[in-house]
PDB file of C-alpha atoms in Angstrom:
ATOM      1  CA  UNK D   1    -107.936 -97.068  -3.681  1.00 67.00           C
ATOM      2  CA  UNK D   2    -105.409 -99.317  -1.863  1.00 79.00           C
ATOM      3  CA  UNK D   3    -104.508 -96.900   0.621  1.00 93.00           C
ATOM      4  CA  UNK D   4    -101.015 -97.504   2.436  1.00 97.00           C
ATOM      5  CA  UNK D   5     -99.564-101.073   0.642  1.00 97.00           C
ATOM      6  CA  UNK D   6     -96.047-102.954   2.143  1.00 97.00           C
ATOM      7  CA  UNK D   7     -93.849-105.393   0.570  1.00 96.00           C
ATOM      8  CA  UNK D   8     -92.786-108.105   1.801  1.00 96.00           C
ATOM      9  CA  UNK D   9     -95.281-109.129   4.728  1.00 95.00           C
ATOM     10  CA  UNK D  10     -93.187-111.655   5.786  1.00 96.00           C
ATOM     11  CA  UNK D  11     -89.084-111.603   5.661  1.00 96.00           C
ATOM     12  CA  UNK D  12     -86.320-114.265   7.273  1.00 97.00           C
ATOM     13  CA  UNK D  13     -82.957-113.006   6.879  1.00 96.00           C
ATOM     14  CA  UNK D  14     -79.505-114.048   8.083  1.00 97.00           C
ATOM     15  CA  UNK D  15     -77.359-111.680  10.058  1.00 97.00           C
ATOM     16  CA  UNK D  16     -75.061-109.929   7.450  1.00 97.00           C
ATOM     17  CA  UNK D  17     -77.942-109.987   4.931  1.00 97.00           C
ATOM     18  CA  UNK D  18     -79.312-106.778   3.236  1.00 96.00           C
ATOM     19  CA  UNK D  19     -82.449-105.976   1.930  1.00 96.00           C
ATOM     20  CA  UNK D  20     -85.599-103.432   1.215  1.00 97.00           C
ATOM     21  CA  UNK D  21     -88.569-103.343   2.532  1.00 97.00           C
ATOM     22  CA  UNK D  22     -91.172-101.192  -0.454  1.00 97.00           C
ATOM     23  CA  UNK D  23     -93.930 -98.675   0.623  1.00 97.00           C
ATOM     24  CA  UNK D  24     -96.667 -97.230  -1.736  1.00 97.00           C
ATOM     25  CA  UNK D  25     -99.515 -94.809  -1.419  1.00 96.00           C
ATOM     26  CA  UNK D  26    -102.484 -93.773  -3.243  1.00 95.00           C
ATOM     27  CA  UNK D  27    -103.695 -90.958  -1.987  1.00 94.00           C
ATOM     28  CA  UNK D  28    -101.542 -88.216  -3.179  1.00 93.00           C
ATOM     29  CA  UNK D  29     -99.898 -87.006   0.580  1.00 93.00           C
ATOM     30  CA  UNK D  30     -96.738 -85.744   0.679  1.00 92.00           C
ATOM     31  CA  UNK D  31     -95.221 -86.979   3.561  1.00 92.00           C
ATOM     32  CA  UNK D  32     -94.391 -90.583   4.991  1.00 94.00           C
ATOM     33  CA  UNK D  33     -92.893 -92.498   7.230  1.00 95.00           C
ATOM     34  CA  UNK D  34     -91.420 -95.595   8.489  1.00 97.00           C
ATOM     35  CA  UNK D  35     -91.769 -97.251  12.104  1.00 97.00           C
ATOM     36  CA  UNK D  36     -90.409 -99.874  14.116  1.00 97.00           C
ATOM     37  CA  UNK D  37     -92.678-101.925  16.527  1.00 96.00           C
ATOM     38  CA  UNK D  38     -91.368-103.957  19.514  1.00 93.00           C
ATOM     39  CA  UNK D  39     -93.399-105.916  21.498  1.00 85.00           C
ATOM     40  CA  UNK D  40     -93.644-104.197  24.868  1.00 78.00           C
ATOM     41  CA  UNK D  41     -93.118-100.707  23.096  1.00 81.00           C
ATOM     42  CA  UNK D  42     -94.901 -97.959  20.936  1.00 85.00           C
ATOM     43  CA  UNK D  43     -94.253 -97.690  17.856  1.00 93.00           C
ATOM     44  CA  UNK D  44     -90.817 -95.863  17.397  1.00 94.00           C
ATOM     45  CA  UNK D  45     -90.096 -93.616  14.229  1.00 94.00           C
ATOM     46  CA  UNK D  46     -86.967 -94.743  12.157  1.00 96.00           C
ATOM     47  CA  UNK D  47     -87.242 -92.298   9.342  1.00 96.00           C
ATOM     48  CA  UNK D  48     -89.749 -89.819   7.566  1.00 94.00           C
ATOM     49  CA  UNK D  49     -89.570 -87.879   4.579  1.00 93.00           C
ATOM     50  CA  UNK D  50     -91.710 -84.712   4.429  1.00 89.00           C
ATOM     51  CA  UNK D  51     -92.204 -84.343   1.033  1.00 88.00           C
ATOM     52  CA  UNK D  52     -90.821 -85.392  -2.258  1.00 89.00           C
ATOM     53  CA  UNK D  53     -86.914 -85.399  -2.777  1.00 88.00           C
ATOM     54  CA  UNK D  54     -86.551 -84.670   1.465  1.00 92.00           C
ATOM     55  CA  UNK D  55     -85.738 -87.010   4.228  1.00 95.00           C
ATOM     56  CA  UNK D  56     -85.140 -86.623   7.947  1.00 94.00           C
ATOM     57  CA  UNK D  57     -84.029 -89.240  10.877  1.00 94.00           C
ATOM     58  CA  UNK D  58     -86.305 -90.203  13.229  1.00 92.00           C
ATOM     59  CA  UNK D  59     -85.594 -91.690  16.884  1.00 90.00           C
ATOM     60  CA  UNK D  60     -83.945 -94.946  15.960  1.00 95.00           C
ATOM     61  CA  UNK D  61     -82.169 -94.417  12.449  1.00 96.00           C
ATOM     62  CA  UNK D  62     -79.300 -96.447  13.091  1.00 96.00           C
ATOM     63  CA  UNK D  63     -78.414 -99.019  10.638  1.00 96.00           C
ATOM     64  CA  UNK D  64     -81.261 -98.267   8.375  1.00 97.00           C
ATOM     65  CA  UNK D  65     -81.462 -96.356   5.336  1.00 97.00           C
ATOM     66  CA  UNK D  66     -84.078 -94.810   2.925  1.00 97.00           C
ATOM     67  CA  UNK D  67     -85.485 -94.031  -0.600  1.00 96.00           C
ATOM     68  CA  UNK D  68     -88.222 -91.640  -1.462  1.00 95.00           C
ATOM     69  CA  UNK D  69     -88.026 -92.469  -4.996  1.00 87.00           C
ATOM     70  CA  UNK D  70     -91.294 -90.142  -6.198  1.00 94.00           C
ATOM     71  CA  UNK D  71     -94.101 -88.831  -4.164  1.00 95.00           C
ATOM     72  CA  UNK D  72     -96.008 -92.263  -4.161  1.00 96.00           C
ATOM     73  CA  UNK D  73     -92.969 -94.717  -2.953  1.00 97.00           C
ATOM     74  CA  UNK D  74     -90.833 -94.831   0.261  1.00 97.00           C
ATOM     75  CA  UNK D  75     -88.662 -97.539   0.512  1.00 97.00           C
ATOM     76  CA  UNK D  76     -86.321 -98.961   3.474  1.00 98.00           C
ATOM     77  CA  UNK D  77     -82.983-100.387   3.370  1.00 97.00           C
ATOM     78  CA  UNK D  78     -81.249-102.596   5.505  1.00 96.00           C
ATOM     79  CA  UNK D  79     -77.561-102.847   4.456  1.00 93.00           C
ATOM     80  CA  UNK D  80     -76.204-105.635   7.010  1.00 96.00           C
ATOM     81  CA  UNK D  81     -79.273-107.045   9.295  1.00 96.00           C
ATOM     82  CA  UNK D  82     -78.868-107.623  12.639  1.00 97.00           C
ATOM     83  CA  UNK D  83     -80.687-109.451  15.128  1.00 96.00           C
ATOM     84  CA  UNK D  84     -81.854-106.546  16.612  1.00 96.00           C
ATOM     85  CA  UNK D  85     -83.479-105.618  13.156  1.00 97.00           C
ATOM     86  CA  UNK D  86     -86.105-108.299  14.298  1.00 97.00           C
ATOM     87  CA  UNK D  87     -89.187-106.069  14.517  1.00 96.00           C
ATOM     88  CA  UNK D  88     -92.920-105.543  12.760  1.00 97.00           C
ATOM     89  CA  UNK D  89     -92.051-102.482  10.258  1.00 98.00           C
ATOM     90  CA  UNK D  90     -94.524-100.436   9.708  1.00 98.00           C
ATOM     91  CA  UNK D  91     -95.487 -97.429   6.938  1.00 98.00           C
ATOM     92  CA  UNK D  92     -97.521 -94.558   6.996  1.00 96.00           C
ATOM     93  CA  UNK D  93     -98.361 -91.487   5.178  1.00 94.00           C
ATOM     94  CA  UNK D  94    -100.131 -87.902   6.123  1.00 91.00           C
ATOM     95  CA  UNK D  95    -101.362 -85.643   3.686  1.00 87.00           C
ATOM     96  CA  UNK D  96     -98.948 -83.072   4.493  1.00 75.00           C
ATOM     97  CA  UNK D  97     -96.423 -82.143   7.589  1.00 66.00           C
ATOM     98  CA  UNK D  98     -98.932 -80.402   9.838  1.00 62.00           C
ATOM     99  CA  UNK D  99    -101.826 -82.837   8.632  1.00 61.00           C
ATOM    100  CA  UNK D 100    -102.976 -85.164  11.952  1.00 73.00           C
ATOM    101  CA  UNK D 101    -104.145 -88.321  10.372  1.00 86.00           C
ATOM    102  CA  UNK D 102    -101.490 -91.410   9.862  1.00 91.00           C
ATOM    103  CA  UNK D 103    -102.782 -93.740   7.401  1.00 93.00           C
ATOM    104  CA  UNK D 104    -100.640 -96.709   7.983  1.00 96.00           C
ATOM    105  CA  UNK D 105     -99.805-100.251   5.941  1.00 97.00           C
ATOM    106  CA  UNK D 106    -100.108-103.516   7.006  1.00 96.00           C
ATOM    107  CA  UNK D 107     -96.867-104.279   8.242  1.00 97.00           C
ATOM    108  CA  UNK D 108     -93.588-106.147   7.504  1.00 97.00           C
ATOM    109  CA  UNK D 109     -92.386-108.716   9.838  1.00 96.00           C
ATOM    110  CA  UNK D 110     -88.936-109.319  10.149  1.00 97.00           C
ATOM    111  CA  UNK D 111     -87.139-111.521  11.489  1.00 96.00           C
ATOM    112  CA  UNK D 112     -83.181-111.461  11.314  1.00 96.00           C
ATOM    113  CA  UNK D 113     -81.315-115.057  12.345  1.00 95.00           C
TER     114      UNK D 113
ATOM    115  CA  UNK A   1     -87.874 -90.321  30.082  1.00 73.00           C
ATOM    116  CA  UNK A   2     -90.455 -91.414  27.282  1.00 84.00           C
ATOM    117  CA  UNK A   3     -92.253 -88.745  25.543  1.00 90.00           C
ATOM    118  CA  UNK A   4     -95.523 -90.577  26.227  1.00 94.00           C
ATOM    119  CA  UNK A   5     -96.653 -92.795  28.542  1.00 94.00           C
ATOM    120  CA  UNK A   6     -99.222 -95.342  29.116  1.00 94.00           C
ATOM    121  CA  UNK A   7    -100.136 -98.058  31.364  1.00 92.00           C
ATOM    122  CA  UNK A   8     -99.821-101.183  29.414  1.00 90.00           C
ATOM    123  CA  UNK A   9    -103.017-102.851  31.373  1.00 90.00           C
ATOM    124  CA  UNK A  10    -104.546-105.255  30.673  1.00 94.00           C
ATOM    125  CA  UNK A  11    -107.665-104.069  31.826  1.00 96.00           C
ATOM    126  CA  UNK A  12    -110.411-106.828  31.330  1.00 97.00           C
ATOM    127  CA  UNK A  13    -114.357-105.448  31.851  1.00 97.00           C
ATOM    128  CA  UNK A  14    -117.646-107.265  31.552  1.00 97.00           C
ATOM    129  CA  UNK A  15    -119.603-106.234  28.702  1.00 97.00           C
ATOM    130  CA  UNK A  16    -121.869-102.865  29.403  1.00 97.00           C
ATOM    131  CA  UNK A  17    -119.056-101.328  31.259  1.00 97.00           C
ATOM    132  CA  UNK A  18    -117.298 -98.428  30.703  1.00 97.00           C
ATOM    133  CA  UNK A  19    -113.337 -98.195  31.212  1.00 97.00           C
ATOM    134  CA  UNK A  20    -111.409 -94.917  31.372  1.00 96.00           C
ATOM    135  CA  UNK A  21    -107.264 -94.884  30.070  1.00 93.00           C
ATOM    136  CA  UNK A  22    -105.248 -92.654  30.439  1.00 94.00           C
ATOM    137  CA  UNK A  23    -102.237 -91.319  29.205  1.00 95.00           C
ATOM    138  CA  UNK A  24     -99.263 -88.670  30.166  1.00 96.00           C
ATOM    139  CA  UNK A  25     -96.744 -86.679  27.447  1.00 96.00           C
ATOM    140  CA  UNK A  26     -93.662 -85.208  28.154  1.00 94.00           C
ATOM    141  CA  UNK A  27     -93.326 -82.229  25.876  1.00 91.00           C
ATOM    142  CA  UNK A  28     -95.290 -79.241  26.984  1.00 90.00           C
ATOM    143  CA  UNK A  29     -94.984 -78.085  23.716  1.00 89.00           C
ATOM    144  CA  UNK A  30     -97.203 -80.897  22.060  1.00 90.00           C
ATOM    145  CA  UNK A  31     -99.390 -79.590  19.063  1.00 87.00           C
ATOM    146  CA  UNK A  32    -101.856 -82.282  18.555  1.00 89.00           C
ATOM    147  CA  UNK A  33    -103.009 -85.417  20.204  1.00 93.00           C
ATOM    148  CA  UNK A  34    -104.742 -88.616  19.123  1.00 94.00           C
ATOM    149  CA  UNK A  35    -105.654 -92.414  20.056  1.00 96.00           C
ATOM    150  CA  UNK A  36    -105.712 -95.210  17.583  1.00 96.00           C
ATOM    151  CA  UNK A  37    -106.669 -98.643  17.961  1.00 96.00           C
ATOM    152  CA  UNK A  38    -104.270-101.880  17.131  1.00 95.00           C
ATOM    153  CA  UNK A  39    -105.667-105.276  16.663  1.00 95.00           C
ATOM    154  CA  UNK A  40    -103.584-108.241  17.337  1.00 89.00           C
ATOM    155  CA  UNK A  41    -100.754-108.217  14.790  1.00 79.00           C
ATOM    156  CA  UNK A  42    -102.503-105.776  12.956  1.00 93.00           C
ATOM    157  CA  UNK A  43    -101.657-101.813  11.877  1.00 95.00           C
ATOM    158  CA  UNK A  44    -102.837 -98.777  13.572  1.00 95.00           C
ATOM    159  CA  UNK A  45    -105.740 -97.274  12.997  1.00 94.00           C
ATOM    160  CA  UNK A  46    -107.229 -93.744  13.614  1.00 93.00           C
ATOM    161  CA  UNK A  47    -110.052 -93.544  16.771  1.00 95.00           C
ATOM    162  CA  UNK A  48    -109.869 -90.144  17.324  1.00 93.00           C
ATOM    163  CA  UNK A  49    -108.204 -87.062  16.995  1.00 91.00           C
ATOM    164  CA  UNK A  50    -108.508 -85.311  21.149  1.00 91.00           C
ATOM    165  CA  UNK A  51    -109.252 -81.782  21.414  1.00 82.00           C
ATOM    166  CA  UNK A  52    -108.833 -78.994  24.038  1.00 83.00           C
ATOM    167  CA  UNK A  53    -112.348 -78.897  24.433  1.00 84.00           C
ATOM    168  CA  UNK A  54    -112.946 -82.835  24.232  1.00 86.00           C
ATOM    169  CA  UNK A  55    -114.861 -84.588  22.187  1.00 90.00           C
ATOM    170  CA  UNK A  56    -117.417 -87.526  21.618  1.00 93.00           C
ATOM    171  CA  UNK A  57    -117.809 -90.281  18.913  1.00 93.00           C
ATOM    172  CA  UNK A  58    -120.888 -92.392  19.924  1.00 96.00           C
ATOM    173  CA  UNK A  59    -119.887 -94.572  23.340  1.00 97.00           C
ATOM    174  CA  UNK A  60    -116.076 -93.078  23.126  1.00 97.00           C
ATOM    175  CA  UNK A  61    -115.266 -89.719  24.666  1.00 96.00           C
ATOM    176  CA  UNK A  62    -111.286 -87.998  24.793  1.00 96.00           C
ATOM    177  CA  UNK A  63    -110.408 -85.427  27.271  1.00 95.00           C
ATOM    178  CA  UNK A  64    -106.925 -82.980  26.531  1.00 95.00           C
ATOM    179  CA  UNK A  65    -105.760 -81.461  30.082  1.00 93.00           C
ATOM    180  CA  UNK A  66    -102.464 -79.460  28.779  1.00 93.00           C
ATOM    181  CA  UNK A  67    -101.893 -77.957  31.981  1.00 93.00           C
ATOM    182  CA  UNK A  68    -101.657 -81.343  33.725  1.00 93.00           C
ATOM    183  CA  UNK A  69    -100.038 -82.808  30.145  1.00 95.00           C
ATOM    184  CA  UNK A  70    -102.518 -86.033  29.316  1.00 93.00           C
ATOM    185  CA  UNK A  71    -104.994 -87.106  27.799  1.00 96.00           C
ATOM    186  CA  UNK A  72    -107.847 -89.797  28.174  1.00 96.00           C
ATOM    187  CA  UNK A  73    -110.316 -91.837  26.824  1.00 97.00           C
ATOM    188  CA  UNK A  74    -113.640 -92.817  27.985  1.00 97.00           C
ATOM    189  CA  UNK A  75    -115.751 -96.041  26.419  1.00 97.00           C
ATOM    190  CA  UNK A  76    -119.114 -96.486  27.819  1.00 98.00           C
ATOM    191  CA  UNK A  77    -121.114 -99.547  27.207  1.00 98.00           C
ATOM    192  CA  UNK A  78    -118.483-101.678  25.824  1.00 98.00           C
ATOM    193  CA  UNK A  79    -118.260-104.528  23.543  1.00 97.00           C
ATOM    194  CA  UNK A  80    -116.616-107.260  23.160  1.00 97.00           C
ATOM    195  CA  UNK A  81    -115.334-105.632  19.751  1.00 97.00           C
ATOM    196  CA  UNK A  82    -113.716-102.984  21.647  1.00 98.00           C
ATOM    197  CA  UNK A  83    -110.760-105.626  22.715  1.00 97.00           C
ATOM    198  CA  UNK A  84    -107.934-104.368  21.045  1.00 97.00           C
ATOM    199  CA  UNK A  85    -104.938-102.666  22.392  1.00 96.00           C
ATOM    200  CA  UNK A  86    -105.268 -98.460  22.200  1.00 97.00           C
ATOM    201  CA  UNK A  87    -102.421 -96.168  21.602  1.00 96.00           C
ATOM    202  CA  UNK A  88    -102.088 -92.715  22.464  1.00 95.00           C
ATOM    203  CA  UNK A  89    -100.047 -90.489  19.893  1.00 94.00           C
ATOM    204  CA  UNK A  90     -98.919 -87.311  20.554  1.00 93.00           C
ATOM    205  CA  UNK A  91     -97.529 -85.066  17.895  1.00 90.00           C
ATOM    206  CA  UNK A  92     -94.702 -82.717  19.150  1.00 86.00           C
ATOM    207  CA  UNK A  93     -94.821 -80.673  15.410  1.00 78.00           C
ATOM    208  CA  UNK A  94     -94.227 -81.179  11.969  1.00 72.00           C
ATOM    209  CA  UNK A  95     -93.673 -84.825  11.721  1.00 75.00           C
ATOM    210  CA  UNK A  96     -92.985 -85.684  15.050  1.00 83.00           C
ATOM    211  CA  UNK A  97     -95.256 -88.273  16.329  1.00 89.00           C
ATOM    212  CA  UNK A  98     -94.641 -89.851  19.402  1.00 91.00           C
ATOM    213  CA  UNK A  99     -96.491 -93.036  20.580  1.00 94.00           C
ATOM    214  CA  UNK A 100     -97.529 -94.733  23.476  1.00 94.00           C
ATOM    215  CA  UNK A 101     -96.849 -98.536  24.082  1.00 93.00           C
ATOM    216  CA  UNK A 102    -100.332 -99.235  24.488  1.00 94.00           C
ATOM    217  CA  UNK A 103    -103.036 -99.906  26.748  1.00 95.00           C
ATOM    218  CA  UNK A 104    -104.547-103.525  26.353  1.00 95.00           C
ATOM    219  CA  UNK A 105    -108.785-103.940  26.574  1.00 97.00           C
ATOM    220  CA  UNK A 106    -110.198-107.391  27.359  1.00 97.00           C
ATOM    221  CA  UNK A 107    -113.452-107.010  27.070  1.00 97.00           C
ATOM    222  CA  UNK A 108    -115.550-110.295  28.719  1.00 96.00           C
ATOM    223  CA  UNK A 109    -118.863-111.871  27.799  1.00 95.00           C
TER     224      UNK A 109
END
């Protein structure tokens, strides 16, 4: 039981570049969720997607884009990175909408040039 | 204005001594409330959920006061494994969550 797992955990990319960052659960919840973490600043909610085959914007949505390709995967795109991309990325899941408990991944760091 | 608010410390305490954060939301209409703990470069993870009533895990104790909108948490007898930086999540419904920046703990020898 892996829990919440993230790929890459380490990214450089040049401005202009594209690319996804992949999310997986195990435990069979239904909702998850990707976050943005600057230093200085709580984590801030980029996207979520409450159950299989939905997805919502969070806060900061702009210039991201997502996947929730079955009820296990949640992926994030970047389609033209920008240095203000740079950020730790992280994922989490809940067992349902109203559940309180965030399991969260390890984290992608990003860094865009 | 944020939707929750913290002071971002850092608050640095002997050993043995207890150390009180707090923490202010925004949105009266808040459902449920939490802190989790971040290690350096590390994710977040769960400490407690913080009830109306408050509650107690071993040395760590969280108080809810909705009519004054925040919420605390108490650590008695700390150790130095309780340096770590502590968020305070609020959930505004559904799958709103709303965090903190942090409060940092340095705890000395």
């Amino acid at each position: 039981n892996a829990g919440v797992t993230q790929t890459p955990k380490f990214q450089v990319l040049k401005t202009g570049q594209s690319m996804t960052l992949q999310c997986a659960q195990d435990m069979n919840h239904n909702s998850m969720y990707w976050y943005r973490q600057d230093p200085g600043m709580g984590l801030r909610l980029i996207y979520y997607s409450a159950s299989e085959g939905t997805t919502d914007k969070g806060e900061v949505p702009n210039g991201y884009n997502v996947s929730r390709l079955n009820k296990r995967e949640f992926s994030l795109r970047l389609e033209s990175a920008a240095p203000s991309q740079t950020s730790v990325y992280f994922c989490a899941s809940t067992r349902d909408r109203g559940a309180d408990t965030q399991y969260f991944g390890p984290g992608t760091r990003l860094t865009v040039l | 204005r944020k939707e929750v608010e913290q002071d971002p410390g850092p608050f640095n305490v002997p050993e043995g001594a207890t150390v009180a954060f707090n923490c202010t939301y925004s949105n009266s209409a808040s459902q449920s409330f939490f802190w989790y703990r971040q290690d350096c470069r590390k994710e977040p993870k769960l400490l407690m959920s913080v009830y109306s009533s408050g509650n107690e895990d071993g040395r760590f104790t969280a108080q809810l006061n909705r009519a004054s909108q925040y919420i605390s948490l108490l650590i008695r007898d700390s150790k130095l494994s309780d340096s770590a930086t502590y968020l305070c999540v609020v959930n505004t419904g559904f799958n709103k969550f709303y965090f903190g920046s942090g409060t940092k703990l340095n705890v000395k020898p």
